[in-house]
Amino acid sequence: MIYEISQKKSKKPARKVELRELEEGQYEIEIDGETVHVDAAKSGRTIYSVIEGGRQFEVSVDEKGPRDFDILLRGRLFHLEAVDERSRLLAASSKMASSGPQTVEAEMPGKVMLVKAAVGDTVAEGQGVVVIEAMKMENEIESPIDGVITELPAEAGQTVENGDVLFVVEPTPDEGDGSKR
Amino acid sequence: MIYEISQKKSKKPARKVELRELEEGQYEIEIDGETVHVDAAKSGRTIYSVIEGGRQFEVSVDEKGPRDFDILLRGRLFHLEAVDERSRLLAASSKMASSGPQTVEAEMPGKVMLVKAAVGDTVAEGQGVVVIEAMKMENEIESPIDGVITELPAEAGQTVENGDVLFVVEPTPDEGDGSKR
Amino acid sequence: MFKKILIANRGEIAVRVIRACHEMGIEAVAIYSDVDREALHVRFADEAYHVGAPPASESYLVAERIIEVAKACGAEAIHPGYGFLSERAVFVEACKEAGIVFIGPEAEVMMKMGDKVRARQTMQAAGVPIVPGTTEALTDEQAIAFSKEIGLPVMVKASAGGGGKGMRLVKEESALQSSIERARSEAMASFGDDTIYVEKFVEEPRHIEIQILADQHGNVIHLAERECSIQRRHQKVIEEAPANRMTPELREAMGQAAVAAAKAVHYHGAGTCEFLVDKNMDFYFLEMNTRVQVEHAITEEITGVDIVKAMIRVAAGEPLGIEQNEVQISGHAIEARIYAEDPEKGFVPSPGELVVYRPPGGIGVRVDSGVYLGAKVTVFYDPMVAKLVATGRDRPEAIDRMRRALREFAVKGIKTSIPFHEAVMKHPKFIEGHYDTGFIEEHMGGAFDPGEDEEAERVANIMAAIAAYRSAKARAAGAASSTQGGGASEGQWRNAGRRGQMRGGLR
Amino acid sequence: MFKKILIANRGEIAVRVIRACHEMGIEAVAIYSDVDREALHVRFADEAYHVGAPPASESYLVAERIIEVAKACGAEAIHPGYGFLSERAVFVEACKEAGIVFIGPEAEVMMKMGDKVRARQTMQAAGVPIVPGTTEALTDEQAIAFSKEIGLPVMVKASAGGGGKGMRLVKEESALQSSIERARSEAMASFGDDTIYVEKFVEEPRHIEIQILADQHGNVIHLAERECSIQRRHQKVIEEAPANRMTPELREAMGQAAVAAAKAVHYHGAGTCEFLVDKNMDFYFLEMNTRVQVEHAITEEITGVDIVKAMIRVAAGEPLGIEQNEVQISGHAIEARIYAEDPEKGFVPSPGELVVYRPPGGIGVRVDSGVYLGAKVTVFYDPMVAKLVATGRDRPEAIDRMRRALREFAVKGIKTSIPFHEAVMKHPKFIEGHYDTGFIEEHMGGAFDPGEDEEAERVANIMAAIAAYRSAKARAAGAASSTQGGGASEGQWRNAGRRGQMRGGLR
């Protein structure tokens, strides 16, 4: 899993962190072109004890949202956003298509966990329509535009392959007046 | 709810404690012929703060079993057994009948939560057969003897009245050899 | 000696007084508002009584109810702590009428010292130096004229003020009128009294105060000084004892002035004379606090005298039992007030539940706190979570120890000022020991920047990835178990319940 | 000064050394076994390395691996704490060969003082009084003959012994042979050496020890004494400083003896000379511990000297920097060792997870501990959970404070010796300060009885009813939600999973 980590209110460039879980709490991490082993232990009502290359850090992690984290160590608080690359690509592709009926496809193999709308439903841009699980991660696939669902072949429990159509959404008729919600 | 509290490894007589919950954590207690209000607060990973008649105590309660409690306060550890009167009566009545097929009846109105055996099953003395909920309390009704279930009119979800038959158990044929497990 | 004392307070100071009571074999009675039922001061008490709703005005400030509780439970005395009713002469009177000992000075003495203008007059009469300025209430015109007479800069102050409220530094003549107006309106809003006076502004001012103890038999001693110059918006943040650049001669002179002040008003109990010390080491009386101070602990650390126990003893009529020449100073102590506040956002309060609370321990570390793991910090009261006191053989060791203790202090669930204190303990100007009340403004910025730390940043980045991964995995596991668990309709229902969590899962 | 130190230990003493390192700006390297990954000493360290399986013989005692870690991470010195490798001369040699500083005395000195027989000879030669007895290894016959010569009662002791192992009090001639045999076999099992010697048994013996500090430049000072007479099975349980009934003359004499002993062997580092003091206040050298003691904290409290930091400084070759006449004693300190053990069951260890852990705080209270809420106490290591130290202006205040602190100390998940300590602090003989090493056996029984408390008993009875009610209600609520939640089959499946909980619901 590759994450792009950016620091809020900072001009620093985003940093790429590649993560592979070896076992519970043990990770192989690639950062700044280096591959390191990270042992992140946490039990009960405590904060993380992180050991990396022998260095030990006590780290407090506060989840502010599914990808927003406040991380405190050594008296420094970092407001970080962690976006996984897959999500970023998906988001980018859904942004690209911007007029006419939008067909949303699966970007990688996975399983449909949940279908949150039905054909004929009006949906808003950014509203979740289908939830797909891939690589142990749950991703909510959102409508790229305000509109009405016209096709919805995805079914809960179904396995999807790369490129399978998840749903199609037609722009709302009144979109021309420029006053979206 | 009336409890009889006895102190293990002590010759002191059991003490009767009558309890009525007023609201979460607030109780009206009758003990030693006196009625008092008890405020037993507990949140998170803490121990109880108990206020009774203005007196405040920090009390650690360890549940060793559904009616066995180790209670520590002011440097004194009490090993207490709390038996609710209803259970005591039920236990006594099931003990009284001691030979031949045993009919087990509901001792008070309640609802059958769970049936844990079926007709034809071999059960041991003390094995739970039916679970009944009455007065917010769950009571497991056990077989009074080693034997085989011959009747089992109780059904999950069913409401029972005082005296309704829950199940009948027939003694195991070889009980005559006196070598009960 | 008393058998039972009611503590008319909450938080760390209530806990502090309960500790003193228990060490003396006295039963401690706590009072609590609705939100404090499970507070530490209740948990530590022998008796605890509910006194009202969360706002202090409906609980901890309701004098009649508190006195009623004290009478009903048979408490012979009331310790007011600091804040709340501790400096309200009417409460002292009410206690007296109810036949309950107020642990502090007489109402009359409190009134004399509580009003800043009267206190200055009293002190001047006792020969204690005061900052050049008026000692009487002034009209706007008088205040402006007097300011011009003694020369700017001046401080415009509210007579009834305290805690920085109703106080204005005026550097230019053009700002005089508006500053006076604002000081008056603040004072009216906060204290219901818009009387003001004007003082010469002291340059490179340091806030140094003398702790005194007095019994009812005329014995008065002082326990040396504390330096409280690290202030933010006129609120003390870090204190130390002894003061920097203190000489035995100056300590002797200031101590004698404080003792004289206390004797002048026949004071008994614990009290503090606050002074300004200027760049020439000249000192001026500011005001007297007729109660235990937040920062009393650092004096206890360097003198070995338990100030709260002494307060109780003298209130019971016992003699002090300690002479001035028995007061020995050894070592150096620093206190850091740990607030539930967000140093990044201009120190706004940060209430919440303490999901992690691991105070530091070991050699030379004392923590006075009213919280514990699982406790909730509410918006109703002072946001101070803990007083962290580090004591060493000398000042450098005390600083090293404070730095170590701050590092150990783990809190999660609320934001705290711990990172701010860490930054102060590393600041060259603080380490040097040469600072004045302008320290925070000059050196720590409005907010503050703890500086770069490449290694910490790298680990934070790694942890962000791990946290995001774990979070997504936990959500996936939750979803997996729900689709496994039951039929479609139930799955739907459950997922609906979890929707909040998933929101924004992928945009 | 060193930049990085490895601590070859775990638990509270590892935390203690890390604190000293951090206060000195030195990076601390922790080592840990499988079960200690989340231990406090790891959490506080700058670096941490895994060294093996839970049994100490496979981790904390594997000298080669630990030295390897130290070399690999660039640690310049190793602090051994107490126990484990702290008194193993071979480890000291191995450190030297690896070019790493061992924080403690030379291997040669350790061997000389570590062997009790050699230590006694050395001390005798230096003019330090020793208990009448042999100073050489004895055969059974020699031991019996000598015992008859000096007269019973005698102590039969293992030369390599420590911690009460391989030690026997013999009061009658008939028991001599069997006691010698048992002492030998215990010594062989524990230390791999069955050498024994015999000593006169001292009447009303008190265990008083002198703390010394020595640098590599020939400076040796002592930090006065500690009394460690409260022992259970020859293990110290409560210590205090200064000792009861101590006179300045006796302190001077014992201190000089300890300093002479250290000088005789060119000792450097921290060390402790243990003495027996009899009813006539005559003292006899027992043994020297060539490491930091568990109870060093009480000496730090009354002298203000940080012993662990001093150890590090002198190991780095720095001079002590403190003269004998600068050592001032002020106040009184008591240490209670809080063990994870069940006082009701003859003090058997009580491992488990700390589901509640709220150590006491405030004035005069110091807690040195290696645990935190959520930490697990395992069966692999010493069951000491925390050292609780209370310091007061005088002994009565220290006792009052200890009593108060014990009351505040909340632990749940394991049984602890806290109630035992509370009983000792209330015992008239302890309060009087007139006791000897027989105190626990004579006054506290094998187990102990905290005495009746009607009010506590009443509340316990009420709480038992409330707990039973809440427990049954929680089970009922669980059952209700499951029947509501899904179909019959799922309900069945879920209930099966909860069966363990319900077992015995009604018999």
mmCIF file of N, CA and C in Angstrom, chain B residues 3 5 7 12 15 17 19 21 27 34 36 45 47-48 50 52 55 57-58 60-63 66 69-71 73-80 82 87 90-91 113-114 116 136-138 140-142, chain D residues 344 353 355-356 358 373 410 412 415 419 422 450-453 455-473 475-476 479-480 483 492 495 499 502-507:
data_model
loop_
_atom_site.group_PDB
_atom_site.id
_atom_site.type_symbol
_atom_site.label_atom_id
_atom_site.label_comp_id
_atom_site.label_asym_id
_atom_site.label_seq_id
_atom_site.Cartn_x
_atom_site.Cartn_y
_atom_site.Cartn_z
ATOM 1 N N TYR B 3 -30.791 -9.878 48.214
ATOM 2 C CA TYR B 3 -29.589 -10.713 48.168
ATOM 3 C C TYR B 3 -29.219 -11.156 49.564
ATOM 4 N N ILE B 5 -25.900 -12.020 51.456
ATOM 5 C CA ILE B 5 -24.452 -11.873 51.256
ATOM 6 C C ILE B 5 -23.736 -12.631 52.358
ATOM 7 N N GLN B 7 -19.881 -14.066 53.800
ATOM 8 C CA GLN B 7 -18.450 -13.850 53.724
ATOM 9 C C GLN B 7 -17.768 -15.207 53.768
ATOM 10 N N LYS B 12 -19.270 -15.404 60.310
ATOM 11 C CA LYS B 12 -20.313 -14.397 60.451
ATOM 12 C C LYS B 12 -21.572 -14.830 59.701
ATOM 13 N N ARG B 15 -25.758 -11.753 55.520
ATOM 14 C CA ARG B 15 -26.469 -10.510 55.719
ATOM 15 C C ARG B 15 -27.436 -10.319 54.567
ATOM 16 N N VAL B 17 -29.455 -8.083 52.015
ATOM 17 C CA VAL B 17 -29.407 -6.755 51.412
ATOM 18 C C VAL B 17 -30.499 -6.672 50.346
ATOM 19 N N LEU B 19 -32.226 -4.574 47.384
ATOM 20 C CA LEU B 19 -31.754 -3.570 46.440
ATOM 21 C C LEU B 19 -32.864 -3.159 45.486
ATOM 22 N N GLU B 21 -33.072 -0.500 42.162
ATOM 23 C CA GLU B 21 -32.357 0.462 41.338
ATOM 24 C C GLU B 21 -33.283 1.642 41.043
ATOM 25 N N TYR B 27 -29.145 3.537 43.924
ATOM 26 C CA TYR B 27 -29.859 2.414 44.500
ATOM 27 C C TYR B 27 -30.484 2.783 45.838
ATOM 28 N N GLU B 34 -32.294 -0.917 57.941
ATOM 29 C CA GLU B 34 -32.202 0.506 57.631
ATOM 30 C C GLU B 34 -32.341 0.676 56.126
ATOM 31 N N VAL B 36 -31.272 2.981 53.004
ATOM 32 C CA VAL B 36 -30.340 4.046 52.678
ATOM 33 C C VAL B 36 -30.270 4.229 51.168
ATOM 34 N N ARG B 45 -11.953 3.026 33.078
ATOM 35 C CA ARG B 45 -11.083 2.083 33.778
ATOM 36 C C ARG B 45 -10.772 2.578 35.170
ATOM 37 N N ILE B 47 -12.151 2.580 39.522
ATOM 38 C CA ILE B 47 -12.843 1.791 40.509
ATOM 39 C C ILE B 47 -14.073 2.582 40.945
ATOM 40 N N TYR B 48 -14.949 1.935 41.663
ATOM 41 C CA TYR B 48 -16.171 2.598 42.081
ATOM 42 C C TYR B 48 -15.902 3.733 43.073
ATOM 43 N N VAL B 50 -18.263 5.220 45.806
ATOM 44 C CA VAL B 50 -19.552 4.929 46.415
ATOM 45 C C VAL B 50 -19.854 5.987 47.468
ATOM 46 N N GLU B 52 -22.627 6.932 50.346
ATOM 47 C CA GLU B 52 -23.782 6.445 51.109
ATOM 48 C C GLU B 52 -23.911 7.324 52.334
ATOM 49 N N ARG B 55 -21.049 9.572 53.203
ATOM 50 C CA ARG B 55 -19.734 8.939 53.326
ATOM 51 C C ARG B 55 -19.273 8.465 51.955
ATOM 52 N N PHE B 57 -16.504 6.254 49.598
ATOM 53 C CA PHE B 57 -15.543 5.147 49.619
ATOM 54 C C PHE B 57 -15.105 4.844 48.198
ATOM 55 N N GLU B 58 -13.820 4.602 48.014
ATOM 56 C CA GLU B 58 -13.371 4.062 46.735
ATOM 57 C C GLU B 58 -13.341 2.561 46.909
ATOM 58 N N SER B 60 -12.940 -1.260 45.048
ATOM 59 C CA SER B 60 -12.547 -2.083 43.901
ATOM 60 C C SER B 60 -13.350 -3.377 43.952
ATOM 61 N N VAL B 61 -14.024 -3.699 42.855
ATOM 62 C CA VAL B 61 -14.839 -4.914 42.814
ATOM 63 C C VAL B 61 -14.286 -5.849 41.741
ATOM 64 N N ASP B 62 -13.939 -7.042 42.131
ATOM 65 C CA ASP B 62 -13.474 -8.054 41.184
ATOM 66 C C ASP B 62 -14.507 -9.163 41.115
ATOM 67 N N GLU B 63 -15.021 -9.391 39.899
ATOM 68 C CA GLU B 63 -16.029 -10.436 39.752
ATOM 69 C C GLU B 63 -15.302 -11.750 39.538
ATOM 70 N N PRO B 66 -20.348 -15.255 38.750
ATOM 71 C CA PRO B 66 -21.579 -14.452 38.694
ATOM 72 C C PRO B 66 -22.113 -14.068 40.068
ATOM 73 N N PHE B 69 -17.653 -12.222 44.560
ATOM 74 C CA PHE B 69 -16.987 -10.942 44.371
ATOM 75 C C PHE B 69 -15.895 -10.729 45.411
ATOM 76 N N ASP B 70 -14.755 -10.248 44.941
ATOM 77 C CA ASP B 70 -13.699 -9.814 45.853
ATOM 78 C C ASP B 70 -13.829 -8.305 45.923
ATOM 79 N N ILE B 71 -14.048 -7.817 47.114
ATOM 80 C CA ILE B 71 -14.289 -6.376 47.273
ATOM 81 C C ILE B 71 -13.237 -5.779 48.190
ATOM 82 N N LEU B 73 -11.703 -2.398 49.999
ATOM 83 C CA LEU B 73 -11.781 -0.985 50.366
ATOM 84 C C LEU B 73 -11.076 -0.767 51.686
ATOM 85 N N ARG B 74 -10.488 0.407 51.816
ATOM 86 C CA ARG B 74 -9.756 0.769 53.029
ATOM 87 C C ARG B 74 -8.762 -0.322 53.444
ATOM 88 N N GLY B 75 -8.096 -0.903 52.464
ATOM 89 C CA GLY B 75 -7.067 -1.887 52.774
ATOM 90 C C GLY B 75 -7.601 -3.222 53.255
ATOM 91 N N ARG B 76 -8.913 -3.415 53.131
ATOM 92 C CA ARG B 76 -9.498 -4.678 53.567
ATOM 93 C C ARG B 76 -10.136 -5.384 52.392
ATOM 94 N N LEU B 77 -9.823 -6.649 52.247
ATOM 95 C CA LEU B 77 -10.355 -7.426 51.142
ATOM 96 C C LEU B 77 -11.438 -8.353 51.672
ATOM 97 N N PHE B 78 -12.627 -8.261 51.094
ATOM 98 C CA PHE B 78 -13.734 -9.129 51.498
ATOM 99 C C PHE B 78 -14.059 -10.086 50.354
ATOM 100 N N HIS B 79 -14.124 -11.360 50.666
ATOM 101 C CA HIS B 79 -14.549 -12.354 49.679
ATOM 102 C C HIS B 79 -16.018 -12.615 49.935
ATOM 103 N N LEU B 80 -16.884 -12.125 49.056
ATOM 104 C CA LEU B 80 -18.307 -12.204 49.337
ATOM 105 C C LEU B 80 -19.047 -13.011 48.283
ATOM 106 N N ALA B 82 -22.872 -13.373 46.768
ATOM 107 C CA ALA B 82 -24.173 -12.701 46.758
ATOM 108 C C ALA B 82 -25.169 -13.597 46.042
ATOM 109 N N SER B 87 -33.125 -17.029 43.443
ATOM 110 C CA SER B 87 -32.285 -18.135 43.039
ATOM 111 C C SER B 87 -32.170 -19.149 44.162
ATOM 112 N N LEU B 90 -35.352 -21.150 44.334
ATOM 113 C CA LEU B 90 -35.396 -22.069 43.188
ATOM 114 C C LEU B 90 -34.447 -23.232 43.425
ATOM 115 N N ALA B 91 -33.241 -22.886 43.871
ATOM 116 C CA ALA B 91 -32.245 -23.917 44.112
ATOM 117 C C ALA B 91 -32.752 -24.873 45.173
ATOM 118 N N MET B 113 -35.376 -17.118 27.318
ATOM 119 C CA MET B 113 -34.388 -16.476 26.457
ATOM 120 C C MET B 113 -33.719 -17.474 25.538
ATOM 121 N N LEU B 114 -33.492 -18.643 26.042
ATOM 122 C CA LEU B 114 -32.657 -19.598 25.343
ATOM 123 C C LEU B 114 -32.985 -20.992 25.857
ATOM 124 N N LYS B 116 -31.254 -24.634 25.876
ATOM 125 C CA LYS B 116 -29.900 -25.126 25.631
ATOM 126 C C LYS B 116 -29.810 -26.638 25.435
ATOM 127 N N LYS B 136 -35.240 -8.143 34.675
ATOM 128 C CA LYS B 136 -33.973 -7.695 34.094
ATOM 129 C C LYS B 136 -32.801 -8.630 34.410
ATOM 130 N N MET B 137 -33.118 -9.765 35.081
ATOM 131 C CA MET B 137 -32.038 -10.662 35.466
ATOM 132 C C MET B 137 -32.158 -11.936 34.659
ATOM 133 N N GLU B 138 -31.017 -12.458 34.282
ATOM 134 C CA GLU B 138 -31.019 -13.697 33.529
ATOM 135 C C GLU B 138 -30.735 -14.853 34.478
ATOM 136 N N GLU B 140 -30.204 -19.026 34.725
ATOM 137 C CA GLU B 140 -30.057 -20.291 34.032
ATOM 138 C C GLU B 140 -30.722 -21.358 34.894
ATOM 139 N N ILE B 141 -31.699 -22.059 34.298
ATOM 140 C CA ILE B 141 -32.389 -23.118 35.047
ATOM 141 C C ILE B 141 -31.699 -24.429 34.717
ATOM 142 N N GLU B 142 -31.197 -25.045 35.793
ATOM 143 C CA GLU B 142 -30.345 -26.209 35.606
ATOM 144 C C GLU B 142 -31.104 -27.503 35.878
ATOM 145 N N GLU D 344 -2.819 -12.169 51.670
ATOM 146 C CA GLU D 344 -3.681 -13.149 52.333
ATOM 147 C C GLU D 344 -3.183 -14.569 52.165
ATOM 148 N N GLU D 353 -2.704 -8.233 34.569
ATOM 149 C CA GLU D 353 -2.701 -6.938 33.896
ATOM 150 C C GLU D 353 -3.222 -5.858 34.841
ATOM 151 N N VAL D 355 -5.407 -3.307 35.355
ATOM 152 C CA VAL D 355 -6.582 -2.689 34.729
ATOM 153 C C VAL D 355 -6.898 -1.341 35.367
ATOM 154 N N VAL D 356 -6.448 -1.145 36.587
ATOM 155 C CA VAL D 356 -6.451 0.190 37.194
ATOM 156 C C VAL D 356 -5.061 0.405 37.773
ATOM 157 N N ARG D 358 -3.351 3.785 39.555
ATOM 158 C CA ARG D 358 -3.343 5.219 39.873
ATOM 159 C C ARG D 358 -2.403 5.437 41.044
ATOM 160 N N LEU D 373 -0.787 1.914 33.600
ATOM 161 C CA LEU D 373 -2.082 1.297 33.413
ATOM 162 C C LEU D 373 -2.087 0.513 32.106
ATOM 163 N N ALA D 410 -4.218 3.240 43.953
ATOM 164 C CA ALA D 410 -5.272 2.341 43.473
ATOM 165 C C ALA D 410 -4.716 1.408 42.407
ATOM 166 N N LYS D 412 -5.737 -2.364 40.380
ATOM 167 C CA LYS D 412 -6.719 -3.416 40.172
ATOM 168 C C LYS D 412 -6.216 -4.314 39.054
ATOM 169 N N LYS D 415 -3.190 -8.508 42.885
ATOM 170 C CA LYS D 415 -3.192 -8.225 44.318
ATOM 171 C C LYS D 415 -1.842 -7.604 44.664
ATOM 172 N N PRO D 419 -2.120 -3.312 51.339
ATOM 173 C CA PRO D 419 -2.772 -3.458 52.648
ATOM 174 C C PRO D 419 -1.799 -3.849 53.762
ATOM 175 N N GLU D 422 -0.046 -0.723 54.819
ATOM 176 C CA GLU D 422 -0.960 0.113 55.612
ATOM 177 C C GLU D 422 -0.997 -0.379 57.053
ATOM 178 N N PRO D 450 -5.640 -7.094 58.935
ATOM 179 C CA PRO D 450 -5.735 -5.640 59.024
ATOM 180 C C PRO D 450 -6.709 -5.164 60.105
ATOM 181 N N GLY D 451 -7.395 -6.091 60.761
ATOM 182 C CA GLY D 451 -8.311 -5.687 61.828
ATOM 183 C C GLY D 451 -9.715 -5.443 61.316
ATOM 184 N N GLU D 452 -10.634 -5.369 62.229
ATOM 185 C CA GLU D 452 -12.050 -5.184 61.877
ATOM 186 C C GLU D 452 -12.310 -3.756 61.412
ATOM 187 N N ASP D 453 -13.281 -3.596 60.558
ATOM 188 C CA ASP D 453 -13.714 -2.267 60.140
ATOM 189 C C ASP D 453 -15.185 -2.414 59.766
ATOM 190 N N GLU D 455 -17.614 -0.337 59.247
ATOM 191 C CA GLU D 455 -18.153 0.491 58.174
ATOM 192 C C GLU D 455 -17.753 -0.058 56.807
ATOM 193 N N ALA D 456 -16.482 -0.444 56.686
ATOM 194 C CA ALA D 456 -16.001 -0.990 55.416
ATOM 195 C C ALA D 456 -16.760 -2.275 55.096
ATOM 196 N N GLU D 457 -16.988 -3.080 56.112
ATOM 197 C CA GLU D 457 -17.663 -4.349 55.903
ATOM 198 C C GLU D 457 -19.094 -4.129 55.409
ATOM 199 N N ARG D 458 -19.737 -3.167 55.999
ATOM 200 C CA ARG D 458 -21.113 -2.853 55.613
ATOM 201 C C ARG D 458 -21.163 -2.421 54.147
ATOM 202 N N VAL D 459 -20.255 -1.518 53.777
ATOM 203 C CA VAL D 459 -20.220 -1.039 52.393
ATOM 204 C C VAL D 459 -19.871 -2.181 51.441
ATOM 205 N N ALA D 460 -18.986 -3.059 51.873
ATOM 206 C CA ALA D 460 -18.621 -4.197 51.023
ATOM 207 C C ALA D 460 -19.848 -5.069 50.771
ATOM 208 N N ASN D 461 -20.659 -5.264 51.790
ATOM 209 C CA ASN D 461 -21.873 -6.069 51.635
ATOM 210 C C ASN D 461 -22.833 -5.409 50.643
ATOM 211 N N ILE D 462 -22.997 -4.112 50.794
ATOM 212 C CA ILE D 462 -23.870 -3.391 49.858
ATOM 213 C C ILE D 462 -23.330 -3.514 48.436
ATOM 214 N N MET D 463 -22.007 -3.346 48.310
ATOM 215 C CA MET D 463 -21.422 -3.384 46.966
ATOM 216 C C MET D 463 -21.507 -4.776 46.350
ATOM 217 N N ALA D 464 -21.469 -5.800 47.177
ATOM 218 C CA ALA D 464 -21.608 -7.156 46.637
ATOM 219 C C ALA D 464 -22.987 -7.302 46.001
ATOM 220 N N ALA D 465 -24.012 -6.779 46.664
ATOM 221 C CA ALA D 465 -25.368 -6.859 46.120
ATOM 222 C C ALA D 465 -25.457 -6.055 44.825
ATOM 223 N N ILE D 466 -24.882 -4.855 44.831
ATOM 224 C CA ILE D 466 -24.927 -4.017 43.634
ATOM 225 C C ILE D 466 -24.170 -4.681 42.483
ATOM 226 N N ALA D 467 -23.009 -5.242 42.795
ATOM 227 C CA ALA D 467 -22.201 -5.883 41.753
ATOM 228 C C ALA D 467 -22.944 -7.086 41.173
ATOM 229 N N ALA D 468 -23.586 -7.880 42.041
ATOM 230 C CA ALA D 468 -24.326 -9.050 41.573
ATOM 231 C C ALA D 468 -25.492 -8.605 40.692
ATOM 232 N N TYR D 469 -26.145 -7.550 41.128
ATOM 233 C CA TYR D 469 -27.280 -7.030 40.367
ATOM 234 C C TYR D 469 -26.824 -6.531 38.995
ATOM 235 N N ARG D 470 -25.748 -5.733 38.987
ATOM 236 C CA ARG D 470 -25.245 -5.179 37.719
ATOM 237 C C ARG D 470 -24.777 -6.280 36.785
ATOM 238 N N SER D 471 -24.139 -7.267 37.356
ATOM 239 C CA SER D 471 -23.621 -8.367 36.562
ATOM 240 C C SER D 471 -24.766 -9.134 35.896
ATOM 241 N N ALA D 472 -25.801 -9.442 36.668
ATOM 242 C CA ALA D 472 -26.941 -10.187 36.132
ATOM 243 C C ALA D 472 -27.670 -9.339 35.089
ATOM 244 N N LYS D 473 -27.775 -8.053 35.365
ATOM 245 C CA LYS D 473 -28.457 -7.154 34.438
ATOM 246 C C LYS D 473 -27.700 -7.066 33.111
ATOM 247 N N ARG D 475 -25.795 -9.334 31.848
ATOM 248 C CA ARG D 475 -25.985 -10.595 31.122
ATOM 249 C C ARG D 475 -27.361 -10.615 30.461
ATOM 250 N N ALA D 476 -28.369 -10.154 31.205
ATOM 251 C CA ALA D 476 -29.722 -10.134 30.651
ATOM 252 C C ALA D 476 -29.796 -9.205 29.438
ATOM 253 N N ALA D 479 -28.326 -10.880 26.471
ATOM 254 C CA ALA D 479 -29.231 -11.890 25.929
ATOM 255 C C ALA D 479 -30.363 -11.218 25.155
ATOM 256 N N ALA D 480 -30.914 -10.157 25.707
ATOM 257 C CA ALA D 480 -32.024 -9.460 25.068
ATOM 258 C C ALA D 480 -31.619 -8.928 23.699
ATOM 259 N N THR D 483 -31.365 -11.762 21.052
ATOM 260 C CA THR D 483 -32.612 -12.320 20.533
ATOM 261 C C THR D 483 -33.279 -11.317 19.608
ATOM 262 N N GLN D 492 -28.449 -18.457 18.323
ATOM 263 C CA GLN D 492 -27.884 -19.676 18.914
ATOM 264 C C GLN D 492 -26.359 -19.594 18.913
ATOM 265 N N ASN D 495 -25.019 -17.018 21.356
ATOM 266 C CA ASN D 495 -25.149 -17.413 22.745
ATOM 267 C C ASN D 495 -24.112 -18.446 23.119
ATOM 268 N N ARG D 499 -21.440 -18.511 26.384
ATOM 269 C CA ARG D 499 -21.799 -19.511 27.382
ATOM 270 C C ARG D 499 -20.893 -19.440 28.616
ATOM 271 N N MET D 502 -22.042 -17.174 31.214
ATOM 272 C CA MET D 502 -23.308 -17.452 31.886
ATOM 273 C C MET D 502 -23.237 -18.633 32.827
ATOM 274 N N ARG D 503 -22.195 -19.429 32.647
ATOM 275 C CA ARG D 503 -22.070 -20.653 33.425
ATOM 276 C C ARG D 503 -22.364 -20.398 34.905
ATOM 277 N N GLY D 504 -23.161 -21.246 35.453
ATOM 278 C CA GLY D 504 -23.437 -21.122 36.885
ATOM 279 C C GLY D 504 -24.390 -20.006 37.212
ATOM 280 N N GLY D 505 -25.127 -19.505 36.231
ATOM 281 C CA GLY D 505 -26.035 -18.381 36.453
ATOM 282 C C GLY D 505 -27.030 -18.654 37.569
ATOM 283 N N LEU D 506 -27.436 -19.863 37.683
ATOM 284 C CA LEU D 506 -28.404 -20.216 38.729
ATOM 285 C C LEU D 506 -28.264 -21.693 39.021
ATOM 286 N N ARG D 507 -27.883 -22.023 40.190
ATOM 287 C CA ARG D 507 -27.715 -23.442 40.535
ATOM 288 C C ARG D 507 -28.742 -23.830 41.574
#
